[in-house]
């Protein structure tokens, strides 16, 4: 049996419109703009880059009214209601702070910052300014993930005892590529592993202990990492990430009365299947075009309401994930230039 689960999430087109500024044009920025313009009532009115040429090219590609050759000009634009930070992880904290200091709410790409300390600094600034800030962990807002939480709340699989998720992609070794560059906070964990770890913590909460093992690349960033998360109860979480293989990218939540299988790619709009210990399987279809529109709509709703956080991706949720990433990197032996020793 298959049924839709799109009703688990609010329609993104019903969210209040916002005028967005995109900080740093690139692939993820393109995905964001398409989601905003095609699936919400919001708009992208400006883009900022360190290069005026890149800003102008991005603006022309997406009919964005204004392109700026500096980030300072972007955040100073009075017609920008909120800023989406789409740069490499190494720049997130400084650029989020730049936007907040200019009075702009921020949606910051995952991983939110390089480490928990930087994340706390950004949230402290947002709190002091009375502004909204959220990590762009778009998976948290997708219909199939909200349906998963609905099933868990209903007790569909009993007591949760195990959660597993993986995210692996193949990247040929190139020391200049951002995924292999320590200066850009490269490595599997912050770019890929953040997805399975955030998923596990979304179900189980912050862990009581973290055990990580991994292998480094020639440039000293993490190429492959496995993480075991223990909770105060008997539930465990397992997350795996790698730069060296296109893995199934699936997730499963196991309980005493059954399990919920999330099809690949689990962090994008997809299907999930309830497999009860007794009874028939039920598949819930949460596939939609795009997907970023749900986090855009969530930000718009919270900002319009004068709120500073989203309960689906609260500041504490981000801090908990960043703490796990920090500990996993510590155990594997990865640090980035400029981080405290």
CSV table of C-alpha atoms in Angstrom, one decimal:
chain,number,residue,atom,x,y,z
A,1,UNK,CA,0.0,0.0,0.0
A,2,UNK,CA,1.3,3.5,-0.9
A,3,UNK,CA,-0.1,6.8,0.2
A,4,UNK,CA,0.9,10.4,-0.1
A,5,UNK,CA,2.4,12.2,3.0
A,6,UNK,CA,2.6,15.7,1.5
A,7,UNK,CA,-0.1,16.8,4.0
A,8,UNK,CA,2.5,16.3,6.8
A,9,UNK,CA,4.0,19.7,5.8
A,10,UNK,CA,2.5,23.1,5.2
A,11,UNK,CA,2.3,24.2,1.6
A,12,UNK,CA,5.3,26.4,0.9
A,13,UNK,CA,3.3,28.7,-1.4
A,14,UNK,CA,1.1,29.7,1.6
A,15,UNK,CA,4.1,31.1,3.6
A,16,UNK,CA,4.5,34.9,3.6
A,17,UNK,CA,6.7,36.3,0.9
A,18,UNK,CA,10.3,37.4,1.7
A,19,UNK,CA,12.9,39.2,-0.4
A,20,UNK,CA,16.1,37.2,-0.2
A,21,UNK,CA,19.7,38.2,-0.9
A,22,UNK,CA,22.0,35.3,-1.8
A,23,UNK,CA,25.5,35.6,-0.4
A,24,UNK,CA,28.0,33.7,-2.6
A,25,UNK,CA,26.8,32.5,-6.0
A,26,UNK,CA,27.4,28.9,-6.8
A,27,UNK,CA,25.8,25.5,-7.2
A,28,UNK,CA,23.9,25.5,-3.9
A,29,UNK,CA,22.9,29.1,-4.5
A,30,UNK,CA,21.4,28.1,-7.8
A,31,UNK,CA,19.3,25.4,-6.2
A,32,UNK,CA,18.1,27.9,-3.6
A,33,UNK,CA,17.0,30.4,-6.2
A,34,UNK,CA,15.1,27.9,-8.2
A,35,UNK,CA,13.3,26.7,-5.2
A,36,UNK,CA,12.4,30.2,-4.1
A,37,UNK,CA,11.2,31.4,-7.5
A,38,UNK,CA,9.4,28.2,-8.6
A,39,UNK,CA,7.8,27.0,-5.4
A,40,UNK,CA,7.2,29.9,-3.0
A,41,UNK,CA,5.8,33.5,-3.1
A,42,UNK,CA,9.2,34.8,-2.0
A,43,UNK,CA,11.8,36.3,-4.4
A,44,UNK,CA,15.5,36.8,-4.8
A,45,UNK,CA,16.3,40.5,-5.2
A,46,UNK,CA,20.1,40.6,-4.9
A,47,UNK,CA,23.2,38.5,-5.0
A,48,UNK,CA,26.6,39.3,-3.6
A,49,UNK,CA,30.0,37.9,-4.5
A,50,UNK,CA,33.7,38.9,-4.1
A,51,UNK,CA,33.6,39.2,-7.9
A,52,UNK,CA,31.4,41.8,-9.6
A,53,UNK,CA,31.6,39.7,-12.7
A,54,UNK,CA,30.3,36.5,-11.0
A,55,UNK,CA,27.6,38.5,-9.3
A,56,UNK,CA,26.4,40.0,-12.6
A,57,UNK,CA,26.5,36.6,-14.3
A,58,UNK,CA,24.4,35.0,-11.6
A,59,UNK,CA,22.0,37.9,-11.6
A,60,UNK,CA,21.6,37.7,-15.3
A,61,UNK,CA,21.0,33.9,-15.2
A,62,UNK,CA,18.2,34.1,-12.7
A,63,UNK,CA,16.8,37.6,-13.4
A,64,UNK,CA,17.9,38.9,-10.0
A,65,UNK,CA,17.6,42.7,-10.0
A,66,UNK,CA,20.9,43.5,-8.4
A,67,UNK,CA,24.4,42.0,-8.3
A,68,UNK,CA,27.0,43.3,-5.9
A,69,UNK,CA,30.8,42.8,-6.0
A,70,UNK,CA,31.0,42.6,-2.2
A,71,UNK,CA,29.2,41.0,0.6
A,72,UNK,CA,29.0,44.3,2.5
A,73,UNK,CA,27.0,45.8,-0.2
A,74,UNK,CA,24.6,42.9,-0.3
A,75,UNK,CA,23.8,43.0,3.4
A,76,UNK,CA,23.4,46.8,3.3
A,77,UNK,CA,20.6,46.5,0.6
A,78,UNK,CA,17.5,47.9,2.2
A,79,UNK,CA,15.2,45.8,0.0
A,80,UNK,CA,16.8,42.5,1.2
A,81,UNK,CA,14.6,41.1,4.0
A,82,UNK,CA,16.8,38.0,4.7
A,83,UNK,CA,20.2,36.7,3.7
A,84,UNK,CA,21.0,33.1,2.5
A,85,UNK,CA,24.7,32.3,3.2
A,86,UNK,CA,25.8,29.8,0.5
A,87,UNK,CA,29.6,30.0,0.8
A,88,UNK,CA,32.1,27.3,2.0
A,89,UNK,CA,31.9,26.3,5.6
A,90,UNK,CA,35.1,28.2,6.5
A,91,UNK,CA,33.3,31.5,5.8
A,92,UNK,CA,29.9,30.8,7.3
A,93,UNK,CA,30.4,32.4,10.7
A,94,UNK,CA,32.0,35.6,9.5
A,95,UNK,CA,29.4,36.1,6.8
A,96,UNK,CA,26.4,35.3,9.0
A,97,UNK,CA,27.8,37.8,11.5
A,98,UNK,CA,28.2,40.4,8.8
A,99,UNK,CA,24.5,40.0,7.8
A,100,UNK,CA,23.3,40.0,11.4
A,101,UNK,CA,25.3,43.2,12.2
A,102,UNK,CA,23.4,44.7,9.2
A,103,UNK,CA,20.1,43.8,10.8
A,104,UNK,CA,19.4,40.9,8.4
A,105,UNK,CA,17.9,37.5,9.5
A,106,UNK,CA,20.0,34.6,8.1
A,107,UNK,CA,19.6,31.1,6.7
A,108,UNK,CA,23.1,29.5,6.7
A,109,UNK,CA,24.0,26.5,4.7
A,110,UNK,CA,24.9,23.3,6.5
A,111,UNK,CA,27.2,22.6,8.2
A,112,UNK,CA,26.3,25.8,10.0
A,113,UNK,CA,29.9,26.7,10.9
A,114,UNK,CA,33.2,24.9,11.2
A,115,UNK,CA,32.7,24.2,14.9
A,116,UNK,CA,30.3,24.6,17.8
A,117,UNK,CA,32.1,27.6,19.2
A,118,UNK,CA,31.6,29.5,15.9
A,119,UNK,CA,27.9,28.5,15.9
A,120,UNK,CA,27.4,29.7,19.4
A,121,UNK,CA,28.9,33.1,18.5
A,122,UNK,CA,26.5,33.4,15.6
A,123,UNK,CA,23.5,32.5,17.7
A,124,UNK,CA,24.6,34.8,20.5
A,125,UNK,CA,24.7,37.7,17.9
A,126,UNK,CA,21.3,36.8,16.6
A,127,UNK,CA,19.9,36.6,20.1
A,128,UNK,CA,21.3,40.0,21.0
A,129,UNK,CA,20.0,41.6,17.8
A,130,UNK,CA,16.6,39.9,18.1
A,131,UNK,CA,17.0,38.4,14.7
A,132,UNK,CA,16.1,35.0,13.1
A,133,UNK,CA,18.9,32.6,12.4
A,134,UNK,CA,18.6,29.0,11.1
A,135,UNK,CA,20.9,26.3,9.7
A,136,UNK,CA,19.7,25.3,6.2
A,137,UNK,CA,19.2,21.7,7.0
A,138,UNK,CA,16.4,21.4,4.5
A,139,UNK,CA,15.8,17.7,5.3
A,140,UNK,CA,14.2,18.6,8.7
A,141,UNK,CA,11.3,20.4,6.9
A,142,UNK,CA,10.5,17.8,4.2
A,143,UNK,CA,7.1,16.0,4.1
A,144,UNK,CA,8.6,12.5,4.5
A,145,UNK,CA,10.6,13.5,7.6
A,146,UNK,CA,7.6,15.1,9.2
A,147,UNK,CA,5.6,11.9,8.4
A,148,UNK,CA,8.3,9.9,10.0
A,149,UNK,CA,7.9,11.9,13.2
A,150,UNK,CA,4.1,11.5,13.0
A,151,UNK,CA,4.6,7.8,12.9
A,152,UNK,CA,7.0,7.8,15.8
A,153,UNK,CA,4.7,10.0,17.9
A,154,UNK,CA,1.9,7.5,17.2
A,155,UNK,CA,4.0,4.6,18.5
A,156,UNK,CA,4.0,2.9,15.1
A,157,UNK,CA,7.3,1.1,15.8
A,158,UNK,CA,7.2,1.0,19.6
A,159,UNK,CA,10.3,2.0,21.4
A,160,UNK,CA,13.1,3.2,19.1
A,161,UNK,CA,16.3,1.2,19.7
A,162,UNK,CA,18.5,2.0,16.7
A,163,UNK,CA,18.9,4.6,13.9
A,164,UNK,CA,21.2,4.2,11.0
A,165,UNK,CA,22.0,6.6,8.1
A,166,UNK,CA,24.7,7.0,5.5
A,167,UNK,CA,25.8,9.6,3.0
A,168,UNK,CA,28.7,8.9,0.6
A,169,UNK,CA,29.6,10.4,-2.7
A,170,UNK,CA,32.7,9.8,-5.0
A,171,UNK,CA,35.1,12.7,-5.4
A,172,UNK,CA,38.2,12.2,-7.3
A,173,UNK,CA,41.2,13.4,-5.4
A,174,UNK,CA,42.0,17.0,-6.2
A,175,UNK,CA,43.9,19.0,-3.5
A,176,UNK,CA,42.4,22.2,-4.9
A,177,UNK,CA,38.8,21.0,-4.7
A,178,UNK,CA,36.9,22.4,-1.7
A,179,UNK,CA,36.1,18.9,-0.4
A,180,UNK,CA,39.8,18.2,0.0
A,181,UNK,CA,40.9,21.7,1.1
A,182,UNK,CA,41.5,22.2,4.9
A,183,UNK,CA,41.4,26.0,4.4
A,184,UNK,CA,37.8,25.7,3.2
A,185,UNK,CA,36.9,23.2,6.0
A,186,UNK,CA,36.8,20.4,3.6
A,187,UNK,CA,36.3,16.7,4.3
A,188,UNK,CA,33.4,14.3,4.4
A,189,UNK,CA,32.0,15.1,7.8
A,190,UNK,CA,31.0,18.8,7.4
A,191,UNK,CA,29.7,18.5,3.9
A,192,UNK,CA,28.2,15.0,3.7
A,193,UNK,CA,28.3,13.5,7.2
A,194,UNK,CA,26.3,16.3,8.6
A,195,UNK,CA,23.2,14.8,7.0
A,196,UNK,CA,23.2,11.4,8.6
A,197,UNK,CA,24.3,12.8,11.9
A,198,UNK,CA,21.6,15.4,11.9
A,199,UNK,CA,19.1,12.7,11.0
A,200,UNK,CA,20.1,10.5,13.9
A,201,UNK,CA,20.0,13.4,16.4
A,202,UNK,CA,16.6,14.4,15.0
A,203,UNK,CA,15.2,11.1,16.1
A,204,UNK,CA,17.3,10.3,19.2
A,205,UNK,CA,18.3,13.7,20.5
A,206,UNK,CA,21.8,14.7,21.7
A,207,UNK,CA,24.0,11.6,22.5
A,208,UNK,CA,25.5,10.7,25.8
A,209,UNK,CA,28.7,9.6,24.0
A,210,UNK,CA,30.4,9.7,20.6
A,211,UNK,CA,32.8,7.1,19.2
A,212,UNK,CA,34.3,7.8,15.8
A,213,UNK,CA,36.8,6.2,13.5
A,214,UNK,CA,38.0,7.3,10.1
A,215,UNK,CA,40.7,7.7,7.5
A,216,UNK,CA,42.2,11.0,6.4
A,217,UNK,CA,43.0,12.1,2.8
A,218,UNK,CA,46.4,13.2,1.6
A,219,UNK,CA,45.5,16.8,2.5
A,220,UNK,CA,44.6,15.9,6.1
A,221,UNK,CA,40.8,16.2,5.9
A,222,UNK,CA,38.5,13.3,6.7
A,223,UNK,CA,37.9,11.1,3.7
A,224,UNK,CA,35.7,8.5,5.5
A,225,UNK,CA,34.2,8.4,9.0
A,226,UNK,CA,32.0,6.1,10.9
A,227,UNK,CA,30.3,7.4,14.1
A,228,UNK,CA,28.5,5.5,16.9
A,229,UNK,CA,26.2,7.5,19.1
A,230,UNK,CA,25.0,6.2,22.4
A,231,UNK,CA,22.0,7.7,24.2
A,232,UNK,CA,21.2,7.8,27.9
A,233,UNK,CA,18.7,4.9,27.3
A,234,UNK,CA,19.4,1.8,25.2
A,235,UNK,CA,19.0,3.3,21.8
A,236,UNK,CA,22.0,3.7,19.5
A,237,UNK,CA,22.7,5.7,16.4
A,238,UNK,CA,25.1,4.9,13.6
A,239,UNK,CA,26.2,7.3,10.9
A,240,UNK,CA,28.7,6.8,8.0
A,241,UNK,CA,30.1,9.2,5.5
A,242,UNK,CA,32.7,9.0,2.7
A,243,UNK,CA,34.2,10.9,-0.1
A,244,UNK,CA,35.3,7.7,-1.9
A,245,UNK,CA,32.0,5.9,-2.8
A,246,UNK,CA,28.5,6.6,-3.9
A,247,UNK,CA,26.8,4.8,-1.0
A,248,UNK,CA,23.0,3.9,-0.8
A,249,UNK,CA,22.3,7.1,1.1
A,250,UNK,CA,19.4,5.5,3.0
A,251,UNK,CA,18.2,5.6,6.6
A,252,UNK,CA,16.3,3.3,8.9
A,253,UNK,CA,14.7,3.8,12.3
A,254,UNK,CA,14.3,0.5,14.2
A,255,UNK,CA,11.9,-0.1,17.1
A,256,UNK,CA,10.6,-2.9,19.2
A,257,UNK,CA,7.4,-3.1,17.1
A,258,UNK,CA,8.9,-2.6,13.6
A,259,UNK,CA,11.0,-0.2,11.6
A,260,UNK,CA,10.7,2.7,9.2
A,261,UNK,CA,12.9,2.6,6.1
A,262,UNK,CA,13.7,5.8,4.3
A,263,UNK,CA,14.6,5.3,0.7
A,264,UNK,CA,17.7,6.8,-1.0
A,265,UNK,CA,18.4,9.6,-1.1
A,266,UNK,CA,17.1,9.9,2.4
A,267,UNK,CA,17.8,13.6,2.9
A,268,UNK,CA,16.0,14.6,-0.3
A,269,UNK,CA,12.2,14.4,-1.0
A,270,UNK,CA,11.7,10.6,-1.1
A,271,UNK,CA,9.5,7.7,0.2
A,272,UNK,CA,9.5,5.9,3.5
A,273,UNK,CA,8.1,2.6,4.4
A,274,UNK,CA,6.6,1.5,7.7
A,275,UNK,CA,7.5,-2.2,8.2
A,276,UNK,CA,5.6,-3.4,11.3
A,277,UNK,CA,6.7,-6.5,13.2
A,278,UNK,CA,3.2,-7.8,12.5
A,279,UNK,CA,1.0,-6.5,9.7
A,280,UNK,CA,1.3,-5.0,6.2
A,281,UNK,CA,3.9,-2.6,4.9
A,282,UNK,CA,2.7,0.9,4.2
A,283,UNK,CA,4.8,3.3,1.9
A,284,UNK,CA,4.4,7.0,2.3
A,285,UNK,CA,5.3,9.1,-0.8
A,286,UNK,CA,6.9,12.5,0.0
A,287,UNK,CA,8.4,13.1,-3.4
A,288,UNK,CA,8.2,16.7,-4.8
A,289,UNK,CA,10.1,18.9,-7.2
A,290,UNK,CA,12.9,20.7,-5.5
A,291,UNK,CA,12.7,20.6,-1.8
A,292,UNK,CA,14.5,23.7,-0.6
A,293,UNK,CA,11.2,25.5,-0.7
A,294,UNK,CA,10.1,23.9,2.6
A,295,UNK,CA,13.0,25.5,4.6
A,296,UNK,CA,12.5,28.8,2.7
A,297,UNK,CA,8.8,28.8,3.8
A,298,UNK,CA,9.7,27.9,7.4
A,299,UNK,CA,12.1,30.8,7.6
A,300,UNK,CA,9.5,33.1,6.1
A,301,UNK,CA,6.8,32.1,8.5
A,302,UNK,CA,9.1,32.5,11.6
A,303,UNK,CA,10.5,35.8,10.4
A,304,UNK,CA,7.0,37.2,9.6
A,305,UNK,CA,5.9,36.1,13.1
A,306,UNK,CA,8.9,37.9,14.7
A,307,UNK,CA,10.4,34.6,16.0
A,308,UNK,CA,14.1,34.0,16.2
A,309,UNK,CA,14.2,30.2,15.9
A,310,UNK,CA,12.5,27.3,14.2
A,311,UNK,CA,11.4,24.4,16.5
A,312,UNK,CA,12.3,22.0,13.6
A,313,UNK,CA,15.9,23.3,13.4
A,314,UNK,CA,16.4,25.2,16.7
A,315,UNK,CA,19.7,26.7,17.7
A,316,UNK,CA,20.2,23.9,20.3
A,317,UNK,CA,19.7,21.3,17.5
A,318,UNK,CA,22.4,22.9,15.5
A,319,UNK,CA,24.7,23.2,18.5
A,320,UNK,CA,24.2,19.5,19.4
A,321,UNK,CA,25.1,18.5,15.8
A,322,UNK,CA,28.1,20.7,15.7
A,323,UNK,CA,29.3,19.3,19.1
A,324,UNK,CA,29.1,15.7,17.6
A,325,UNK,CA,31.0,16.9,14.5
A,326,UNK,CA,33.7,18.5,16.7
A,327,UNK,CA,34.1,15.3,18.7
A,328,UNK,CA,34.2,13.1,15.7
A,329,UNK,CA,36.8,15.3,14.1
A,330,UNK,CA,38.8,15.3,17.3
A,331,UNK,CA,38.9,11.5,17.5
A,332,UNK,CA,39.7,11.1,13.8
A,333,UNK,CA,42.4,13.8,14.0
A,334,UNK,CA,41.1,16.7,11.8
A,335,UNK,CA,41.5,20.4,12.5
A,336,UNK,CA,41.3,23.4,10.2
A,337,UNK,CA,43.6,26.4,9.8
A,338,UNK,CA,42.6,29.2,12.2
A,339,UNK,CA,40.7,26.9,14.7
A,340,UNK,CA,41.8,27.0,18.3
A,341,UNK,CA,44.4,24.2,19.0
